Short mmCIF file of C-alpha atoms and ligand atoms in Angstrom, two decimals:
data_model
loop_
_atom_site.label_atom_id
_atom_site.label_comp_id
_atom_site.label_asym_id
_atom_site.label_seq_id
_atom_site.Cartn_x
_atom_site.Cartn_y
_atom_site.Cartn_z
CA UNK X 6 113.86 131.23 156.00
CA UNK X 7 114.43 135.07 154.95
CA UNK X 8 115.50 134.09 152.05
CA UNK X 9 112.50 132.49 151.05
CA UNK X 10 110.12 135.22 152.13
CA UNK X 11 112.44 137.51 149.89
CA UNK X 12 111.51 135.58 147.11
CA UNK X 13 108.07 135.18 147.92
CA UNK X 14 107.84 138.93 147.95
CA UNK X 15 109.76 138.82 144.66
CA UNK X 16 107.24 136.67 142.75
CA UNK X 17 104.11 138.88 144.28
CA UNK X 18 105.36 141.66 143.22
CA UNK X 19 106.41 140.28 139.75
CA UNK X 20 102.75 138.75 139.45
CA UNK X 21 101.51 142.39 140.11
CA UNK X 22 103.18 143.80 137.69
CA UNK X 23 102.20 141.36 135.33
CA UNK X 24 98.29 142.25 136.45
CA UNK X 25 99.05 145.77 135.87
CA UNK X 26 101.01 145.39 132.22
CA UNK X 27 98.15 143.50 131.34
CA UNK X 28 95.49 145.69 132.15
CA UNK X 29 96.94 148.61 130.61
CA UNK X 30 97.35 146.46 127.22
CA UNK X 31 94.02 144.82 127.56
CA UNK X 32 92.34 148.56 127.91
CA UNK X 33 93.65 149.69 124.88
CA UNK X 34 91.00 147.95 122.97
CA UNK X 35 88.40 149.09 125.02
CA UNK X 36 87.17 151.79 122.00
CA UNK X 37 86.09 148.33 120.91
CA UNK X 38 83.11 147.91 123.41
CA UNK X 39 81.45 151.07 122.17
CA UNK X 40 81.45 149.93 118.50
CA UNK X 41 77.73 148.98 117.26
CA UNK X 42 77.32 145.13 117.01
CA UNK X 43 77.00 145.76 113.38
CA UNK X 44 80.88 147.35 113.18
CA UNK X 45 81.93 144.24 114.95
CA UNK X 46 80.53 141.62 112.85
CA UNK X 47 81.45 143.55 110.12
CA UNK X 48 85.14 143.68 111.43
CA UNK X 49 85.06 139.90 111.61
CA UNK X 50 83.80 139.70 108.15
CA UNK X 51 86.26 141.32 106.82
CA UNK X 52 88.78 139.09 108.43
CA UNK X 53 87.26 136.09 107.13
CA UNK X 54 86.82 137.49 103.27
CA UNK X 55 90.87 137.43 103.57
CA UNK X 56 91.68 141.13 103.47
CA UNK X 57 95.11 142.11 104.50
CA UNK X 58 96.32 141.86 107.96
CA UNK X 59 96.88 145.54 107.82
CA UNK X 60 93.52 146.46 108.17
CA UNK X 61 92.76 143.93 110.64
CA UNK X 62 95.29 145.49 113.20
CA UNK X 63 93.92 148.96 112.29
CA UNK X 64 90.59 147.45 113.59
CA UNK X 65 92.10 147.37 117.02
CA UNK X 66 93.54 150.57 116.61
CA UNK X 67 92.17 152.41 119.86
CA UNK X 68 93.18 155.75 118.25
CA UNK X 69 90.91 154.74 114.82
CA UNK X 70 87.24 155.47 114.50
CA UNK X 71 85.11 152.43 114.19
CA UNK X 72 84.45 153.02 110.38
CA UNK X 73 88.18 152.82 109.68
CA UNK X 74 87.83 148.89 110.34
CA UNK X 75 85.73 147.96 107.00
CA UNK X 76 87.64 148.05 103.83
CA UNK X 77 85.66 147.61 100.51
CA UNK X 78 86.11 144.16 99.28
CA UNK X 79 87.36 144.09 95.66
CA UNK X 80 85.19 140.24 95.31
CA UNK X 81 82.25 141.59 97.07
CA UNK X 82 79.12 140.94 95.14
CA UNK X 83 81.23 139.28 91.73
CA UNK X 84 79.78 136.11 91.66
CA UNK X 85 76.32 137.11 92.18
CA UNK X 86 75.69 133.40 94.06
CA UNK X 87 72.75 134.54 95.89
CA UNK X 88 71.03 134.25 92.35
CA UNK X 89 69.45 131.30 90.34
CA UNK X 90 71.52 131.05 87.11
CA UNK X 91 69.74 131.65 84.18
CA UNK X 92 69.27 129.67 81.49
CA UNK X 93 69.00 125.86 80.97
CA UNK X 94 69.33 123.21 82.99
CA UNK X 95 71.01 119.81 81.94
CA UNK X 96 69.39 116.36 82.50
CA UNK X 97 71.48 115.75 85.46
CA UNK X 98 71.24 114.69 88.98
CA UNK X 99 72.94 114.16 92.27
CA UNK X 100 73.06 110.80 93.58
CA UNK X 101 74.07 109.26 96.92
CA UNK X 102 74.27 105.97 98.04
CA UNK X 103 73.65 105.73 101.85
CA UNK X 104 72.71 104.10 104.90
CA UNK X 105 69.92 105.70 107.28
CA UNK X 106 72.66 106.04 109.45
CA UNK X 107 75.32 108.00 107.68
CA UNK X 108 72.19 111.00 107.54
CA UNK X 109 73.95 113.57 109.58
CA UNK X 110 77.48 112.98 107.43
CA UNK X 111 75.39 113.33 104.21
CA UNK X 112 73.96 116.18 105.73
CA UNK X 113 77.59 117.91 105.84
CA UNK X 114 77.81 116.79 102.29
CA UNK X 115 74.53 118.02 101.15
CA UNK X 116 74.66 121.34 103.05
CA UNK X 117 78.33 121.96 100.86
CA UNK X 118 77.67 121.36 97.56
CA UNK X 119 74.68 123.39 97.94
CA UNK X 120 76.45 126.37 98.91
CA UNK X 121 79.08 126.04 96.51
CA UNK X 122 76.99 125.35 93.37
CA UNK X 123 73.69 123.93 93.54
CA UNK X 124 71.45 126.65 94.97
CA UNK X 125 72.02 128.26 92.10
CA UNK X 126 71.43 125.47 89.61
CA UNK X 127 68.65 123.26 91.83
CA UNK X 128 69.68 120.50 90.50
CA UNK X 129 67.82 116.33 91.67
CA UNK X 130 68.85 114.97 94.44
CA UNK X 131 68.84 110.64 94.29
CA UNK X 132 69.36 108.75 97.35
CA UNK X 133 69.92 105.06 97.35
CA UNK X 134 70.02 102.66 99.68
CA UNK X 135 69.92 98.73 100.25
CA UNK X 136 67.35 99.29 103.54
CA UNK X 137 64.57 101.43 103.23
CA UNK X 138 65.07 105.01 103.79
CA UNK X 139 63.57 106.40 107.40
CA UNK X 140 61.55 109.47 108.15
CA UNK X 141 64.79 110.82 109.91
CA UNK X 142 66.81 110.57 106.80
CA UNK X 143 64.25 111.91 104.06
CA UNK X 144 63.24 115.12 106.33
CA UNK X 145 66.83 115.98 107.07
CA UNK X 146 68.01 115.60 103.21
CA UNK X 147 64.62 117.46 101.86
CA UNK X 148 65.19 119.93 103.82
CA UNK X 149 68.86 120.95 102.71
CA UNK X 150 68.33 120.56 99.57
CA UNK X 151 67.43 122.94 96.64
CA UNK X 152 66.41 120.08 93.80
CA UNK X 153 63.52 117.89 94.18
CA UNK X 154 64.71 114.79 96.19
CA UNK X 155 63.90 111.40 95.13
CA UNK X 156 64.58 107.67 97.34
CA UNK X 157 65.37 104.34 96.16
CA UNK X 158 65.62 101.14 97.47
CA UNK X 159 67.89 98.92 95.71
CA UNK X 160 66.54 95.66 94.42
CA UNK X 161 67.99 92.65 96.35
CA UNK X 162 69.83 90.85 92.84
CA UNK X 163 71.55 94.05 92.67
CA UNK X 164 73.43 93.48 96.48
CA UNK X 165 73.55 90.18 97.01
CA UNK X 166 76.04 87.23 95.64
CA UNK X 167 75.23 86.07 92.10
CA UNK X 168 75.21 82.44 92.13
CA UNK X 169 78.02 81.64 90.46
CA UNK X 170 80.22 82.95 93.53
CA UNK X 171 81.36 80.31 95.69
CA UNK X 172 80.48 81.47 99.26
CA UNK X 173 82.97 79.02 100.74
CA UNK X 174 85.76 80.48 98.90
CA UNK X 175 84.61 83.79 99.66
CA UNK X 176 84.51 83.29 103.46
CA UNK X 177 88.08 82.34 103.44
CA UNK X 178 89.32 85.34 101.73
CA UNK X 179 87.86 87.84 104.17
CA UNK X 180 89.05 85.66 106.81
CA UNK X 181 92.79 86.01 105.14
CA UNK X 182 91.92 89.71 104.69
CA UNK X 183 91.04 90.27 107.94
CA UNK X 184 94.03 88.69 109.25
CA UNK X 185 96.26 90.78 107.29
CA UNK X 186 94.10 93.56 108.31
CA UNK X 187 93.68 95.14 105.20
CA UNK X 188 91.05 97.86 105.16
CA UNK X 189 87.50 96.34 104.66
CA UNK X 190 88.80 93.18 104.09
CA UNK X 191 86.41 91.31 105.70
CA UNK X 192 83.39 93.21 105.04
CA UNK X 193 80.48 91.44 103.25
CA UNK X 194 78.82 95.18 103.00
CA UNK X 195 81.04 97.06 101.51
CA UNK X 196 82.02 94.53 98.48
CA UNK X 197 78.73 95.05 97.57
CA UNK X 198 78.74 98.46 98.01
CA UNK X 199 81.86 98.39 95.40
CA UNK X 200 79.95 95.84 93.15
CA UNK X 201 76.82 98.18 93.28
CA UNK X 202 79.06 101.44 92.22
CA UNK X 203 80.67 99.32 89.78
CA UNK X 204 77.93 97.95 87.86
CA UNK X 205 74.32 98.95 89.01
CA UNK X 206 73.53 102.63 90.32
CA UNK X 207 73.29 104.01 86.85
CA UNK X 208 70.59 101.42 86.00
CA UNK X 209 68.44 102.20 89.19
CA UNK X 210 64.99 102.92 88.02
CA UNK X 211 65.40 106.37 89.28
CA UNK X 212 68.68 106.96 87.95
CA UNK X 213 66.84 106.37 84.23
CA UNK X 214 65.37 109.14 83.95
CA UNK X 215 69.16 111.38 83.70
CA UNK X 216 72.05 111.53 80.95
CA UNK X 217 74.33 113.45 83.81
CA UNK X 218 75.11 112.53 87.23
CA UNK X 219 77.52 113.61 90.12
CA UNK X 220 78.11 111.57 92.96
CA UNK X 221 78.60 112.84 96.35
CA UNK X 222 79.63 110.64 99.75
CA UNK X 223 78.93 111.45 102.98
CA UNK X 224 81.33 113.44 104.78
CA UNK X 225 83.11 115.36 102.06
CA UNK X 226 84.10 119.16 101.87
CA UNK X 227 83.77 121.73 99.04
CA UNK X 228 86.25 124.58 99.72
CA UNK X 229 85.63 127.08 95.90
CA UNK X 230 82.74 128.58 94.62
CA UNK X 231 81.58 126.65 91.38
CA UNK X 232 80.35 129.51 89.43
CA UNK X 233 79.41 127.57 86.12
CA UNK X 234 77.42 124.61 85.38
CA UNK X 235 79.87 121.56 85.74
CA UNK X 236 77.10 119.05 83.73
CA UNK X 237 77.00 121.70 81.07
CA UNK X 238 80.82 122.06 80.87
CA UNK X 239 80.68 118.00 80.40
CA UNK X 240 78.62 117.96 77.39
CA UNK X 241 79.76 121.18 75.56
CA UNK X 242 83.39 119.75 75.90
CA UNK X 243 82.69 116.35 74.86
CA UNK X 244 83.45 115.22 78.04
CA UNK X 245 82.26 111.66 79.57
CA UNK X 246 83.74 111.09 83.12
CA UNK X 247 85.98 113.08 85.16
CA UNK X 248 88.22 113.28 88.84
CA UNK X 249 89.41 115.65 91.21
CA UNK X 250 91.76 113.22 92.48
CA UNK X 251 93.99 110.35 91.67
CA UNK X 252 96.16 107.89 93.02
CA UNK X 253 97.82 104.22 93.66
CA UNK X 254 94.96 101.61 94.62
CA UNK X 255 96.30 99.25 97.19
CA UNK X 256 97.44 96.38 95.58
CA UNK X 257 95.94 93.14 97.98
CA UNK X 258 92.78 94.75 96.89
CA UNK X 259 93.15 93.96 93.33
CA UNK X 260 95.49 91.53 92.33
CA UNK X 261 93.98 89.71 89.33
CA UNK X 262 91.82 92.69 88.09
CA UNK X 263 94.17 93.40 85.53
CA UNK X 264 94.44 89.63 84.85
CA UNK X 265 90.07 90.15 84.29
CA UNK X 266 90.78 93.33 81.82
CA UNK X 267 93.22 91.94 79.82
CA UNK X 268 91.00 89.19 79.49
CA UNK X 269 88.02 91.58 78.37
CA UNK X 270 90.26 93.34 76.23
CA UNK X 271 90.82 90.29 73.73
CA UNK X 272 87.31 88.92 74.06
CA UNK X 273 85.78 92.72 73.24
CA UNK X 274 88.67 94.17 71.02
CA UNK X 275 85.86 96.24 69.92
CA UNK X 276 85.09 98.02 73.15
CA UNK X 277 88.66 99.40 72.96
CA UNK X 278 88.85 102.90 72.06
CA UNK X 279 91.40 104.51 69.85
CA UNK X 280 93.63 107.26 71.52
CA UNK X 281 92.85 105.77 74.90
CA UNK X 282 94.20 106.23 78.42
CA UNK X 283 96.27 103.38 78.27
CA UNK X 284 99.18 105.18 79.18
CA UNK X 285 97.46 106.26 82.47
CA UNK X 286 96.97 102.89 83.71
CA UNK X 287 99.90 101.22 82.47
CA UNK X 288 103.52 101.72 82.19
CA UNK X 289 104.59 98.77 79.75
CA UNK X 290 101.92 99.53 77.11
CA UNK X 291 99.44 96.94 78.32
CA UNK X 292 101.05 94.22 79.95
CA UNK X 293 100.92 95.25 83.52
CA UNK X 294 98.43 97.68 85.47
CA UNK X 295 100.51 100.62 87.37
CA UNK X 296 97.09 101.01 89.90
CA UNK X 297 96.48 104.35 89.24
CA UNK X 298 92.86 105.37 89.15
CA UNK X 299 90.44 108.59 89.56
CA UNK X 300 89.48 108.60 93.47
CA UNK X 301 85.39 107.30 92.49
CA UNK X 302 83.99 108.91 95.87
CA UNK X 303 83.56 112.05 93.77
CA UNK X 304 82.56 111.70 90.21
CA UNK X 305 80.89 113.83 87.72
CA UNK X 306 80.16 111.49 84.51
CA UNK X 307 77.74 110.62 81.84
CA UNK X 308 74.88 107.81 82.35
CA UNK X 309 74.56 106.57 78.89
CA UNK X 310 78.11 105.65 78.71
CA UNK X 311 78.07 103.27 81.72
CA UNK X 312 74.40 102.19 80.28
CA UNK X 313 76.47 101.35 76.91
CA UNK X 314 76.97 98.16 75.78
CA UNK X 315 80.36 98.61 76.03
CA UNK X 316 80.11 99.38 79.53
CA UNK X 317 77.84 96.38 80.40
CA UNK X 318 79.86 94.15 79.01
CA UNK X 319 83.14 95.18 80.40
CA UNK X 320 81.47 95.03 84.36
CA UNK X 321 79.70 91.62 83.23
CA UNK X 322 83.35 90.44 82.31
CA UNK X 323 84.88 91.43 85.81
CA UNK X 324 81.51 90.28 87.71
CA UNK X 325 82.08 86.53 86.29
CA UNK X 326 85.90 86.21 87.34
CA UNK X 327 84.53 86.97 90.68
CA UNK X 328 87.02 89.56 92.48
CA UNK X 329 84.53 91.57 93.53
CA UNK X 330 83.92 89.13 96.14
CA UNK X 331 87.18 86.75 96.23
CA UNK X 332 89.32 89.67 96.05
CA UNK X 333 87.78 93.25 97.04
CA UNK X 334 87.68 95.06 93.71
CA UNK X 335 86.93 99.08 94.60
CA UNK X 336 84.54 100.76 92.00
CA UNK X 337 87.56 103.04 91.84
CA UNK X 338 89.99 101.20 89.84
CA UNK X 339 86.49 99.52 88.31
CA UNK X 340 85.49 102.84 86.51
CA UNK X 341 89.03 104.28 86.37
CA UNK X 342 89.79 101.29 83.44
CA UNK X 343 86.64 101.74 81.73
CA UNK X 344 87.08 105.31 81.33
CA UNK X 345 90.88 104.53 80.94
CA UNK X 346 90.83 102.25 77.46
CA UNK X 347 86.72 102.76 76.80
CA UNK X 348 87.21 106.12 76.01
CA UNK X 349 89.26 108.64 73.99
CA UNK X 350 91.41 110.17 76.32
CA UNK X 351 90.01 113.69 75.58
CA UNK X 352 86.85 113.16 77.59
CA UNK X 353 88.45 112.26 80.69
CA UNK X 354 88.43 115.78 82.96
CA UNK X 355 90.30 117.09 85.62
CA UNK X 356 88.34 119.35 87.61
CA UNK X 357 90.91 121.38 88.97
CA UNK X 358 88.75 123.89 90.00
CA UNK X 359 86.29 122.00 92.41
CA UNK X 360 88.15 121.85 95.73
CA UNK X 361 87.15 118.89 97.48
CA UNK X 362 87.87 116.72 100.60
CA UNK X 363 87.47 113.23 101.24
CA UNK X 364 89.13 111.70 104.01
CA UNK X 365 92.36 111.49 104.04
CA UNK X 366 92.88 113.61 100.88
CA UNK X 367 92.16 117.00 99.67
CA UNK X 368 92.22 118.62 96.24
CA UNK X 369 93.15 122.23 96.44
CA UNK X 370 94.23 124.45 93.43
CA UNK X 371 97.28 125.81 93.95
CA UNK X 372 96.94 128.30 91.38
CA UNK X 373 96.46 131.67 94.11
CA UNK X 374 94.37 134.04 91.87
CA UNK X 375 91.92 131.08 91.47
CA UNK X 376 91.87 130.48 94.84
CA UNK X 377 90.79 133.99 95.62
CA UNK X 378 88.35 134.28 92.65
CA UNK X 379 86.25 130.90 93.79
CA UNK X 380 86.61 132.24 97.29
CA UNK X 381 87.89 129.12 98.67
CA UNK X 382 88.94 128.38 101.93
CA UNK X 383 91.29 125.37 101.72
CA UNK X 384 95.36 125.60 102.44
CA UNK X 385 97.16 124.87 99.05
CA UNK X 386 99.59 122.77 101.12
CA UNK X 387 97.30 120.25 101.93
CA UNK X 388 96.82 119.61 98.13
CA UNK X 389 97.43 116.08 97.23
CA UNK X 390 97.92 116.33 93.68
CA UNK X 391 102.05 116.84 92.60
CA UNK X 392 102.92 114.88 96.07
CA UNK X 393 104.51 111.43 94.74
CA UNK X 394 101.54 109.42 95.61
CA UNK X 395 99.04 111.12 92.98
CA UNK X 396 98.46 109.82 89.97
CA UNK X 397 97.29 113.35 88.31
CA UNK X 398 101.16 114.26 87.21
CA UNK X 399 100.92 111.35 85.15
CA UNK X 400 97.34 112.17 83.94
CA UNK X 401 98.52 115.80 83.00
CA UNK X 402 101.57 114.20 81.01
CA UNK X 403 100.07 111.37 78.86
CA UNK X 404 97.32 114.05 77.65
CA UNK X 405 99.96 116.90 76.60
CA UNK X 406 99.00 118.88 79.00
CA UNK X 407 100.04 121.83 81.06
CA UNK X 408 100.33 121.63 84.97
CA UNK X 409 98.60 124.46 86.65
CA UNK X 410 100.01 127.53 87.90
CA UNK X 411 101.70 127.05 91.10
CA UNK X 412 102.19 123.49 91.01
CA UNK X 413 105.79 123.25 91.81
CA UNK X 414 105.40 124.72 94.94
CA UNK X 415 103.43 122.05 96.35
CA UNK X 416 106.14 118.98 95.09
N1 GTP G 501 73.09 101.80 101.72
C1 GTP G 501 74.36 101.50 101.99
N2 GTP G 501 75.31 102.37 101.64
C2 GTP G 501 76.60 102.06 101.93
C3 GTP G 501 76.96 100.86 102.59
N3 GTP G 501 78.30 100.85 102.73
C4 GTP G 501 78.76 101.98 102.20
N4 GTP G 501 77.73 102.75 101.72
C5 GTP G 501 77.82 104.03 101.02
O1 GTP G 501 78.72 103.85 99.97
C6 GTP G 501 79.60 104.95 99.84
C7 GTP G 501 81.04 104.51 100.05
O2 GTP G 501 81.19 103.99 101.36
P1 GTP G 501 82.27 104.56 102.38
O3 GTP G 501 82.04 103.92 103.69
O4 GTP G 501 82.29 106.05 102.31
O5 GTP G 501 83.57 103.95 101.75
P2 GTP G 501 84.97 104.64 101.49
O6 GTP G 501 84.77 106.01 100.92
O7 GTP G 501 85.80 103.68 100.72
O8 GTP G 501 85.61 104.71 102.90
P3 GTP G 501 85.56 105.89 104.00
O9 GTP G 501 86.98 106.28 104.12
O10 GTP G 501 84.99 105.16 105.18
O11 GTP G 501 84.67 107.00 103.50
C8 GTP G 501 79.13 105.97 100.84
O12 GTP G 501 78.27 106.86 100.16
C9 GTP G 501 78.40 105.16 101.88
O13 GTP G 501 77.38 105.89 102.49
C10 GTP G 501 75.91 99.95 102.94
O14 GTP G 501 76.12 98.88 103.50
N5 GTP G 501 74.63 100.32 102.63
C1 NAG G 502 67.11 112.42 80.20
O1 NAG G 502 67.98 111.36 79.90
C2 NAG G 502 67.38 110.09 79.91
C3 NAG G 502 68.48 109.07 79.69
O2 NAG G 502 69.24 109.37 78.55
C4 NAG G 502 66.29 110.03 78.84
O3 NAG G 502 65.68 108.77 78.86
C5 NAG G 502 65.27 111.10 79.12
O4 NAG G 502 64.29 111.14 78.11
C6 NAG G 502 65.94 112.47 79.20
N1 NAG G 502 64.99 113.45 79.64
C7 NAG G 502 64.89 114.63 79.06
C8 NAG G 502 63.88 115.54 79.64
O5 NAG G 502 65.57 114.95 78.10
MG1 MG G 503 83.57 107.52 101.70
#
């Protein structure tokens, strides 16, 4: 029994000197309290715009006057964002395909890329949608964005079955899917969501009136500045369609696509380009498709080329053999080949410098002085892009080119 009042006492006394050590620790920073709001949020500012732990700590220094705890930013005021860029503006728009109840995840979206490019460049906003847009979801995207803002509904041929799909047939596959729970496999919505990427946004009525676009999804992050207009980069380089990420496309999706393109390819030799991509998508010069592809949830790309002939023809091809809906063809691997052996593999870009997020995969330049210049706020280790499961090594080596700084790092 004395014993344990011993160690009662033991632990009391312990706990008070544990109340005391932290007191006398905790009122060191008490200089803190009589800094001006203003010095505070400017001490926090500083630790977000990334500058060096050093001066952080000093910040806390009781023995420092308040003013010690700013340091002058060497990006401060460089990219002049708060400004409207001068100059032109390309025939270009935004365009989203949504339902009235993915508005606060497009919101996210929206609320990004504005930030991180369009308030300077106020570009169009299109919205599209199988349902009719609500009040809800027009007032919340108007209001976040910079660019007039325009709503479509999409015409029923364009989401529905064509008639020449047997609906029998089709049942049974997402049935199978389903029970070999593969991802969306038995969702009537979202094939035609694929089959509408694939082969009809671009012909919208609304979408018409542009030669540019850049498609956003709900959801997705921006983590650099984009100081430059990306549409403009497009057409001065000759560019046509371009990725910030790439990889493997899951193979019970697909498995007679290829099949489809090869059969395109010798009906419509003539839609084949010279100095194509071919090498991207295959690894036996033809015979076989390797399933790589540019992730399609972000795309920047050019509207007359997917209005081409060429173009038509090629998602005509693929429509008739049907996988869109007795398979579950992605608009992914849909554009990815078109791009892949439509075009000449210089105007395929790799947007290294948009950081961007779409669940579960983020593109983040691992080059450090360009992280610090676009004043981004991802973690190069979360970039996707020289992991074994990207495609993009094998994009960099079939065009010649040069991985970026830092790269090998991030293996
Ligand atoms: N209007 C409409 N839009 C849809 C429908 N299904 C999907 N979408 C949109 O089509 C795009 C792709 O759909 P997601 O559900 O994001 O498909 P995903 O990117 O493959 O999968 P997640 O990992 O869920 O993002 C998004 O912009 C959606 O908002 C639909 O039934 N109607
Ligand atoms: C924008 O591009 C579309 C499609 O190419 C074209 O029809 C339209 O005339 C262009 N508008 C302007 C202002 O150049
Ligand atoms: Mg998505």
């Amino acid at each position: 029994m004395a014993g344990t009042t011993k160690y009662l006492r033991y632990i009391v006394f312990a706990f008070v000197c544990l109340v005391v050590i932290f007191f006398i620790s905790s009122s060191s920073t008490v200089p803190r309290d009589f800094q001006s709001a203003s010095d505070l949020i400017k001490d926090q500012s500083s630790k977000w715009r990334g500058s060096q732990a050093d001066d952080v700590k000093e910040s806390t220094d009781a023995a420092k006057k308040p003013e010690a705890s700013t340091s002058p930013n060497p990006h401060a005021g460089k990219t002049g964002l708060s400004e409207t860029a001068p100059g032109e503006r390309m025939n270009a728009t935004f365009v989203t395909l949504a339902r009235n109840s993915d508005v606060w995840e497009i919101a996210r979206s929206i609320r990004q890329v504005e930030d991180r490019f369009n308030h300077r460049y106020n570009y169009d906003w299109v919205f599209l949608n199988d349902q009719p847009f609500d009040d809800t979801f027009k007032k919340v995207t108007t209001a976040l964005t910079s660019g007039n803002t325009k709503y479509g509904e999409i015409p029923k041929e364009h989401w529905s079955f064509p008639e020449f799909i047997d609906q029998e047939k089709a049942q049974k596959v997402r049935e199978d899917m389903a029970a070999r729970k593969i991802i969306y496999g038995d969702s009537v919505s979202y094939r035609h969501m694929c089959r509408y990427e694939s082969g009809f946004f671009f012909r919208h009525p609304l979408m018409l009136d542009y030669e540019w676009y850049w498609r956003v999804e709900p959801s997705i992050e921006l983590f650099c500045d984009i100081n430059y207009d990306t549409f403009k980069y497009m057409a001065d380089n000759n560019k046509k369609y371009s990725f910030v990420l790439s990889l493997y496309e899951y193979v019970e999706t697909i498995p007679t696509l290829w099949d489809s393109v090869k059969g395109f390819m010798s009906k419509h030799p003539e839609h084949i380009a010279e100095g194509n991509s071919m090498a991207f998508l295959s690894d036996d010069d033809g015979n076989t498709y390797n399933h790589c592809h540019f992730w399609s949830n972000f795309e920047i790309g050019n509207l007359d080329w997917l209005r081409s002939q060429a173009y038509i023809d090629y998602f005509n091809h693929l429509d008739r053999d049907g996988g869109f809906f007795y398979e579950r063809w992605g608009d992914a691997p849909v554009h990815s080949i078109a791009a892949g052996l439509m075009l000449p593999k210089e105007q395929i870009h790799f947007f290294n410098d948009i950081a961007y997020y779409h669940v579960p995969f983020t593109h983040c330049p691992t080059g450090e002085q360009t992280r610090l210049d676009l004043k981004c706020h991802c973690n190069p280790k979360d970039n996707f892009d020289w992991n074994g499961y990207s495609c993009t090594a094998r994009f960099f080596e079939t065009n010649g080119m040069q991985k970026p700084e830092g790269y090998e790092q991030n293996q």
